[in-house]
Short mmCIF file of C-alpha atoms in Angstrom, two decimals:
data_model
loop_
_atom_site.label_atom_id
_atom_site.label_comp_id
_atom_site.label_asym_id
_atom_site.label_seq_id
_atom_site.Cartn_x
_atom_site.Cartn_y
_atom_site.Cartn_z
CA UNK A 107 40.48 56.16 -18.94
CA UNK A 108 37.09 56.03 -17.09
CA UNK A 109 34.02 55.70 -19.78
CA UNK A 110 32.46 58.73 -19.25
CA UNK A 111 28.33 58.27 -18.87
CA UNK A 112 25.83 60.94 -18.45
CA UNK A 113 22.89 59.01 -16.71
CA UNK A 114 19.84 60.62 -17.47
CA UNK A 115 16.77 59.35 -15.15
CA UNK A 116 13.25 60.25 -14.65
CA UNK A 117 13.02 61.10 -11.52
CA UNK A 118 15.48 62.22 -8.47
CA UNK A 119 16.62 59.47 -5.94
CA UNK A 120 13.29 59.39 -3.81
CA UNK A 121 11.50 58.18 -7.58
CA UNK A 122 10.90 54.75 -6.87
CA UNK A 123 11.75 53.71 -10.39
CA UNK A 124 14.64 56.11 -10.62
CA UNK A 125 16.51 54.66 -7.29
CA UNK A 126 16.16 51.03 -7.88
CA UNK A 127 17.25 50.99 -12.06
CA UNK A 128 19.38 53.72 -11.21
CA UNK A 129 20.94 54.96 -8.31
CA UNK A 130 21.61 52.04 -6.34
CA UNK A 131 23.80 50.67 -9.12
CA UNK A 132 26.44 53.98 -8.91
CA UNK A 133 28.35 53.32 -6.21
CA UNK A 134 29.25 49.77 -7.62
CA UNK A 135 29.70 51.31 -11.33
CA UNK A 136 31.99 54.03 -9.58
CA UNK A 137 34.24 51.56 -8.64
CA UNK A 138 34.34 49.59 -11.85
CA UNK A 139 35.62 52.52 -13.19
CA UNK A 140 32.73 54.57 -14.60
CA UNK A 141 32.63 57.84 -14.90
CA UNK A 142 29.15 59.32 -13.94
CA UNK A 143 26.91 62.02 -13.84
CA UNK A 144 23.69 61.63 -12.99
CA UNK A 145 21.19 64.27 -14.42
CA UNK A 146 17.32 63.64 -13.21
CA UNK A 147 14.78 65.18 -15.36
CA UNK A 148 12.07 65.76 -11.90
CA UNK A 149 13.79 66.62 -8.62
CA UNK A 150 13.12 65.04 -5.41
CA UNK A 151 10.90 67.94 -4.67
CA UNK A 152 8.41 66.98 -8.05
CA UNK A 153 8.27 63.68 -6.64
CA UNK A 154 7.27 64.78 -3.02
CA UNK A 155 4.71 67.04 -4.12
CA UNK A 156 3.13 64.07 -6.60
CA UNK A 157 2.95 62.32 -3.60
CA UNK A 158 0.99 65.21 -1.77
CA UNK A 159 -1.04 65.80 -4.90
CA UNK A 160 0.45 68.71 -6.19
CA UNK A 161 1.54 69.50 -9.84
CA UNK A 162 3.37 72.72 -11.40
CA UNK A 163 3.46 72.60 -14.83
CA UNK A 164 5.86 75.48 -14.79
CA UNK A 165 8.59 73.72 -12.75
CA UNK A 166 8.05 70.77 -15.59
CA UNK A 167 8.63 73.22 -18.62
CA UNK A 168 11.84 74.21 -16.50
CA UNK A 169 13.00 70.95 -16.16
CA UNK A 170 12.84 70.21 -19.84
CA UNK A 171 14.36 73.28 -20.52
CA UNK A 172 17.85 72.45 -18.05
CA UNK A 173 18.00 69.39 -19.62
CA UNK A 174 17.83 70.22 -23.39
CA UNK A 175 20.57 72.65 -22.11
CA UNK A 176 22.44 69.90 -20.80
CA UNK A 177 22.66 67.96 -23.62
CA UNK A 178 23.09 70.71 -25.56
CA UNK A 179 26.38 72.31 -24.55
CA UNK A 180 28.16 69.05 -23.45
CA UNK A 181 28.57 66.28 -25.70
CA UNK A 182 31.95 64.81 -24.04
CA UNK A 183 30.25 61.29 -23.04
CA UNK A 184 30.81 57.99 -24.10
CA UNK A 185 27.44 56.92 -23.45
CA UNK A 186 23.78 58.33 -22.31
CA UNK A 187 21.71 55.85 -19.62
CA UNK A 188 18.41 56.43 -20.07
CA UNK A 189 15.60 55.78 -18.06
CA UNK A 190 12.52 55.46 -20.33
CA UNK A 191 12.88 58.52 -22.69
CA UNK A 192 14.01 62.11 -22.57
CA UNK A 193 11.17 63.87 -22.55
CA UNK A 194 7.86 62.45 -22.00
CA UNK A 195 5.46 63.67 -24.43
CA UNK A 196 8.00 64.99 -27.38
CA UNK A 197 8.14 63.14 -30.63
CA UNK A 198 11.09 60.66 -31.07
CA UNK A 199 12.47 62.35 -33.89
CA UNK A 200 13.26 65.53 -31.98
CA UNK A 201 14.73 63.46 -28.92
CA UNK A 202 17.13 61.39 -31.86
CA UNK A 203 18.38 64.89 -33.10
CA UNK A 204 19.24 66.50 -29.63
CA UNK A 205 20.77 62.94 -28.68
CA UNK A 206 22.99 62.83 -32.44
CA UNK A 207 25.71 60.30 -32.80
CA UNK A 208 26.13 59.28 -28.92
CA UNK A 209 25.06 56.18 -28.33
CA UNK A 210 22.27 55.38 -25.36
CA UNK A 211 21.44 52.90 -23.43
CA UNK A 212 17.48 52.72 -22.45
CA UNK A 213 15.82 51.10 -19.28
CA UNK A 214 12.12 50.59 -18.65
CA UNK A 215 10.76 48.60 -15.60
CA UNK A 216 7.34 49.60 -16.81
CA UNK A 217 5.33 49.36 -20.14
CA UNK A 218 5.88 53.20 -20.85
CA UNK A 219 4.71 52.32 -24.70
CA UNK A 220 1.15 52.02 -23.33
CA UNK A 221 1.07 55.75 -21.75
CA UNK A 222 0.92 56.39 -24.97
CA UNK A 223 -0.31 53.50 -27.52
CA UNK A 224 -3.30 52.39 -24.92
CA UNK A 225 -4.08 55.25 -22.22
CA UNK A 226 -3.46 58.20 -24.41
CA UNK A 227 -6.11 60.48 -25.93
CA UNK A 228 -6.61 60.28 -29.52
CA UNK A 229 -4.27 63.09 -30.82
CA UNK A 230 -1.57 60.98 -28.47
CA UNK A 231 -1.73 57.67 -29.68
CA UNK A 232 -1.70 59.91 -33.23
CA UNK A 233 1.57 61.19 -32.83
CA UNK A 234 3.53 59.27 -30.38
CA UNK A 235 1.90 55.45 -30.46
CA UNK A 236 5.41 54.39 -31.80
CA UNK A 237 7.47 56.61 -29.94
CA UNK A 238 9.07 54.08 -27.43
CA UNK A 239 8.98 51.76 -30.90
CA UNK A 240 11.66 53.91 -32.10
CA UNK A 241 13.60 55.00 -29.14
CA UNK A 242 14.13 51.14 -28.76
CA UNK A 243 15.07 50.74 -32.29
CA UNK A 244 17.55 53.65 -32.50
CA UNK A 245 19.05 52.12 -28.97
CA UNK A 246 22.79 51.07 -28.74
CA UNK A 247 20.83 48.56 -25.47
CA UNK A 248 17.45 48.08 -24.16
CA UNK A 249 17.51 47.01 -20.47
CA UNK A 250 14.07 45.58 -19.67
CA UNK A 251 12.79 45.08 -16.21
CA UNK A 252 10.64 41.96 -17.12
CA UNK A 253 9.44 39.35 -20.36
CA UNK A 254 6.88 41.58 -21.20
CA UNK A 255 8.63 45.41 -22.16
CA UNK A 256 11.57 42.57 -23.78
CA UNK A 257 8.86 41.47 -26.13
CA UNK A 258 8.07 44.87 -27.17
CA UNK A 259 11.62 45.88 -27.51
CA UNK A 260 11.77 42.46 -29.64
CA UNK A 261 8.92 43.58 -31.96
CA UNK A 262 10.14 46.97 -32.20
CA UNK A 263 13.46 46.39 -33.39
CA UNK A 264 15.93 46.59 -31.09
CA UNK A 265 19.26 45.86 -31.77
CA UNK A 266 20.13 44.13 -27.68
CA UNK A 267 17.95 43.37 -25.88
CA UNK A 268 19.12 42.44 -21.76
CA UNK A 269 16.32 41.45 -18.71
CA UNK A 270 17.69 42.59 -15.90
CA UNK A 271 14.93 42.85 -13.15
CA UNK A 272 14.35 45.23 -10.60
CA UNK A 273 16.09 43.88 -7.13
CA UNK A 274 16.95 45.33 -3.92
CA UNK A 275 20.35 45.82 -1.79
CA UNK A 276 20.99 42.98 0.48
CA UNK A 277 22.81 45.15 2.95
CA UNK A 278 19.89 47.21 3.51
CA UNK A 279 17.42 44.49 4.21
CA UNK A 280 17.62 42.06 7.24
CA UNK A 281 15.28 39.18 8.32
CA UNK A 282 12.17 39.97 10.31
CA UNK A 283 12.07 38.43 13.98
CA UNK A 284 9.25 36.96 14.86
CA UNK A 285 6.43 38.63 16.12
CA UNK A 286 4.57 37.91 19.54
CA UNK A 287 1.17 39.06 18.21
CA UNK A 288 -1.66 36.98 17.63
CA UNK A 289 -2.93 39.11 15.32
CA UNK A 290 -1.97 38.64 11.16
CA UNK A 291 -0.57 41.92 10.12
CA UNK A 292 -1.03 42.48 6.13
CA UNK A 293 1.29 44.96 4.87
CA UNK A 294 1.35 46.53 1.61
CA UNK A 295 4.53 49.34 0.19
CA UNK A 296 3.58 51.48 -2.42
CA UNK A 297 2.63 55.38 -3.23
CA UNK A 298 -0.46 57.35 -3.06
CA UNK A 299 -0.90 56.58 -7.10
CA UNK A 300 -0.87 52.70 -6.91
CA UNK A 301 -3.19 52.59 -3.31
CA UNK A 302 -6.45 52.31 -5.84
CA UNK A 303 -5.76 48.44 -6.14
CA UNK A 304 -5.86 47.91 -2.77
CA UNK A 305 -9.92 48.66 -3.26
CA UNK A 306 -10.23 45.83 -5.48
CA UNK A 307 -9.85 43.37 -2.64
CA UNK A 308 -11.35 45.80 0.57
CA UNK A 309 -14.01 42.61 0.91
CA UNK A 310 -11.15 40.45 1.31
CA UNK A 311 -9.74 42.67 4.03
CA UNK A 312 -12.90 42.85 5.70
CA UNK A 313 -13.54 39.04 5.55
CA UNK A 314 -10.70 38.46 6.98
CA UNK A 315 -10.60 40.99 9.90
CA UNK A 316 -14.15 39.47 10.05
CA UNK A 317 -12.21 36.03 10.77
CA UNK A 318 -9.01 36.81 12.23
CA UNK A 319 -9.17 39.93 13.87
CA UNK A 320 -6.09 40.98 11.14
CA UNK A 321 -4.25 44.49 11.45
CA UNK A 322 -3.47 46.32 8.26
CA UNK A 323 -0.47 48.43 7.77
CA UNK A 324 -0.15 50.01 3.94
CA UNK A 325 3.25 52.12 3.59
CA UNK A 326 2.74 55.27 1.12
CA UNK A 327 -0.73 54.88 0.73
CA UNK A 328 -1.76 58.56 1.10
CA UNK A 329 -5.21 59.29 2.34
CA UNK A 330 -6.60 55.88 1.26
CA UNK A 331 -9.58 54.84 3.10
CA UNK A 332 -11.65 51.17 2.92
CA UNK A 333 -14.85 51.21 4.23
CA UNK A 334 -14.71 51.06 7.96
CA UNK A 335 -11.47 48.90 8.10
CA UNK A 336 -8.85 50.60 11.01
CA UNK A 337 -5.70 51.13 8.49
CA UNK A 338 -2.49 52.24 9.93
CA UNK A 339 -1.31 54.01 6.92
CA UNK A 340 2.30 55.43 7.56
CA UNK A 341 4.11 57.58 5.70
CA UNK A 342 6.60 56.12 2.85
CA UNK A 343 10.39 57.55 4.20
CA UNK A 344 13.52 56.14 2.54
CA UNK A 345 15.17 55.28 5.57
CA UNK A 346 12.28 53.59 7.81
CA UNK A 347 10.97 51.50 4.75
CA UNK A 348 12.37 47.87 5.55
CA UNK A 349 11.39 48.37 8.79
CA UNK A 350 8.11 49.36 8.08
CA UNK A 351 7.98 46.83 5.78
CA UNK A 352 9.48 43.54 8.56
CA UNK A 353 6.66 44.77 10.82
CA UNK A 354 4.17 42.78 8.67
CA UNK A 355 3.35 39.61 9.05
CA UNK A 356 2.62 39.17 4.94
CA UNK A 357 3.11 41.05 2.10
CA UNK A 358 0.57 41.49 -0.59
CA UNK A 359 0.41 42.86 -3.90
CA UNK A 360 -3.22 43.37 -5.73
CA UNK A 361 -3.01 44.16 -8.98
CA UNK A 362 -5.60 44.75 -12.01
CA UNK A 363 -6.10 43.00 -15.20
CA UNK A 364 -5.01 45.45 -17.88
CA UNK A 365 -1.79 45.86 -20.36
CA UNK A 366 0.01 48.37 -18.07
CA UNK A 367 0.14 45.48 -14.84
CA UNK A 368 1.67 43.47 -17.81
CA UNK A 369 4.99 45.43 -17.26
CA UNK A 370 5.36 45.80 -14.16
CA UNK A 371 8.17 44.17 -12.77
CA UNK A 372 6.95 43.29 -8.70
CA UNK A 373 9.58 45.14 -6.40
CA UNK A 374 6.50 45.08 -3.70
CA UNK A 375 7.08 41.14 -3.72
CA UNK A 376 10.61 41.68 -3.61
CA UNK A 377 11.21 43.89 -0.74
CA UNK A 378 8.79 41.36 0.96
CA UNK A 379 10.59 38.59 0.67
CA UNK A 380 14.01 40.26 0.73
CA UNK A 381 12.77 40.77 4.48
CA UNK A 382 11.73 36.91 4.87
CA UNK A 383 7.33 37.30 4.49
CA UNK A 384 5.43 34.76 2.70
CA UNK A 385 3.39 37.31 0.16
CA UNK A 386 0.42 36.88 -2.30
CA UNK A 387 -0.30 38.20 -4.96
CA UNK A 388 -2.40 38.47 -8.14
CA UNK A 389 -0.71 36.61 -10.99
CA UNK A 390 -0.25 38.94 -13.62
CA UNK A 391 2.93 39.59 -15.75
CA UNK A 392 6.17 39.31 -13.21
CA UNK A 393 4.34 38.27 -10.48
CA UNK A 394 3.97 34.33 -11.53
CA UNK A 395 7.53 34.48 -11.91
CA UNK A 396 8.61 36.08 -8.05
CA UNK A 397 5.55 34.19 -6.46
CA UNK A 398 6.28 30.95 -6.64
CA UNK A 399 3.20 29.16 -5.45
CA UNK A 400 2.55 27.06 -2.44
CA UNK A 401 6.47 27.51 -2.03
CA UNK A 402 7.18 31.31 -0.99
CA UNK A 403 3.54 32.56 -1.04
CA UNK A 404 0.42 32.31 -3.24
CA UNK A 405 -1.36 33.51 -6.09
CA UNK A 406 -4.50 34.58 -5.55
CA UNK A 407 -6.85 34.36 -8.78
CA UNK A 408 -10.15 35.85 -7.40
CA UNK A 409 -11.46 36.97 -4.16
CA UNK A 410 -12.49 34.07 -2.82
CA UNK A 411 -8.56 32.68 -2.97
CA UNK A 412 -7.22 35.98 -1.72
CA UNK A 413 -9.36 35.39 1.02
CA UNK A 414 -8.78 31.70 1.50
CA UNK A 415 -4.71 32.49 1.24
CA UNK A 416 -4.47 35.50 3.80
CA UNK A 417 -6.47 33.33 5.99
CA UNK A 418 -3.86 30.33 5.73
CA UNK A 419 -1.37 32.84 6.65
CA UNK A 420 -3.85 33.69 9.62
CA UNK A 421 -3.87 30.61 11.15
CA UNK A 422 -0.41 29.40 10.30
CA UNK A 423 2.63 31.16 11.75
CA UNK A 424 4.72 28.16 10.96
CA UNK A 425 4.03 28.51 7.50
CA UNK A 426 4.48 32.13 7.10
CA UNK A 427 8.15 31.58 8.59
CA UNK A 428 8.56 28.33 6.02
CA UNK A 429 7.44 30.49 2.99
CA UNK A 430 9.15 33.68 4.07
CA UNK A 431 12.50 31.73 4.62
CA UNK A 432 12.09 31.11 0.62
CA UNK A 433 11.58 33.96 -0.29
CA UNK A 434 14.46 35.22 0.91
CA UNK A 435 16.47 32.24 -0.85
CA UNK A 436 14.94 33.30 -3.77
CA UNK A 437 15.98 36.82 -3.33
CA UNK A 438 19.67 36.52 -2.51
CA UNK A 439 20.01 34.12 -5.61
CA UNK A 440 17.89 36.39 -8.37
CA UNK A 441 16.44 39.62 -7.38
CA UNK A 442 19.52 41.79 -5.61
CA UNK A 443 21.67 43.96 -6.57
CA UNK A 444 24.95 41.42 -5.62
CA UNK A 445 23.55 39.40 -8.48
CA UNK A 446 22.50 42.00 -11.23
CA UNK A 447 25.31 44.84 -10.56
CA UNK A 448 28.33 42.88 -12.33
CA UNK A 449 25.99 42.03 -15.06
CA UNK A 450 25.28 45.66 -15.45
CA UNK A 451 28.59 47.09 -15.87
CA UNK A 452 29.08 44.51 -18.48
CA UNK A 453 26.65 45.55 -19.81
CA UNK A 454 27.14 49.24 -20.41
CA UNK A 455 31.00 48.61 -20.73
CA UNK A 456 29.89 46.62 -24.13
CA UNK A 457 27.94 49.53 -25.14
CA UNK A 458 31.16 52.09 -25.54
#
């Protein structure tokens, strides 16, 4: 008989998070015999209007509410895939009643401890500081997108612990050809919510615009604006976003210095390279593993490197094809879903 799984994700399938830990993975687990229904907590309309800047509380109570019915009135599954937690911002203990004796999986490809043990006002880090703690403890598996939320799940208790990192489709993502501009065109993928580290390095852009005469194309960047630079900010769309992404010349991914950029497990760098760009990026958790330097891109320390880097890439179109090329070896032998798909299913099979 087919194992029966209720897969239980944050977000609907244009979540970022949600469709690469989650829904890419069904079509391949559908044919390995799994049974699945997938049950997001926030549609794919919450996630377009976060992108616009909207929020409805209401429509969030609602959404808690379907799914406590859910779980509530059918308990004929094998196993429960979750992505993160149940519900963000209820204690653990209520979340291990409502689950009862079915066993879960968990996947994080973020440090979701630190929403509430490092950002969280004081009555949060009160009551739920150990929240995730638990939730990884009480897990059947903990899938953990990098070193960093595997550490955690280490200290916390949990029983297996798997990395599996997050990786892209091959079959959606083909080669760039090479460009006949002169220009360097620096690219950066992302949403409205993650644009702010892009600031960190606007000198850098304008040094090397300054230099280069360099276009800059960011993908999902909302109504981000740096100083005087000319941006061609397009909108993020599912189905345009490789080729969005294999009109850059170089893919970049800024990052701050904090515990959260700890677990973050660099899909930017992937979907760079899965497209054959050199890429830089700041070395910080997962990032000095995908970059590696001097080989498929560089890491860029301070300003003065990312500046130094993007400008190498500037002058060098030979080198941005050498580098890109492996990237994408590095891709189709680590970070796809060919690679980590099989592993899955083993791994959830092991769990029933």
């Amino acid at each position: 008989m087919p194992y029966k799984i209720l897969v239980l994700t944050k977000y609907g399938s244009l979540g970022g998070s949600s469709r690469y830990r989650f829904y890419q993975y069904l079509p391949y687990l559908k044919s390995q015999d799994f049974d699945l229904t997938i049950a997001p907590l926030l549609d794919n309309q919450y996630v377009t209007n976060i992108n616009n800047g909207q929020r409805n509380f209401t429509n969030v109570l609602r959404s808690y509410f379907q799914r406590l019915v859910r779980l509530m009135s059918n308990r004929d599954y094998d196993l429960l895939w979750i992505e993160k937690e149940l519900f963000p911002y209820i204690p653990e203990w209520l979340e291990h009643r409502i689950i009862g004796n079915i066993p879960y999986a968990v996947d994080y490809d973020d440090a979701q401890f630190h929403i509430y043990d490092y950002y969280g006002s004081k009555l949060t880090k009160t009551l739920l500081a150990s929240k995730i703690d638990r939730v990884m403890a009480h897990a059947k598996l903990v899938i953990a997108g990098n070193k960093y939320i595997a550490s955690r799940a280490y200290q916390a208790g949990a029983k297996h612990i798997e990395i599996i990192p997050t990786v892209i489709d091959l079959d959606r993502y083909s080669l760039k050809t090479p460009s006949d501009s002169r220009a360097l065109n620096i690219g950066w993928i992302g949403s409205p919510g993650t644009s702010s580290y892009l600031k960190s390095i606007q000198s850098v852009f304008e040094e090397v615009d300054r230099q280069h005469a360099c276009t800059f194309t960011l993908v999902g960047a909302g109504a981000l604006t740096l100083g005087k630079l000319d941006l061609n900010i397009k909108k993020w769309q599912e189905h345009t976003e490789v080729e969005d992404i294999k009109s850059f010349d170089v893919g970049i991914m800024p990052l701050d210095s904090t515990p959260w950029e700890e677990g973050k497990c660099g899909i930017k760098l992937i979907q760079y390279m899965a497209c054959g760009l050199p890429v830089v990026g700041t070395p910080i958790g997962v990032n000095q593993e995908i970059i590696a330097h001097g080989v498929n891109g560089f890491q860029a320390n301070n300003l003065t490197e990312w500046t130094d880097y993007l400008s190498k890439f500037a002058s060098d179109s030979q080198l941005c094809a050498e580098m890109g090329a492996k990237g994408r070896e590095m891709v189709e032998s680590k970070y796809c879903l060919q690679v980590t798909a099989p592993k899955m299913a083993q791994l959830l099979r092991g769990c029933i």
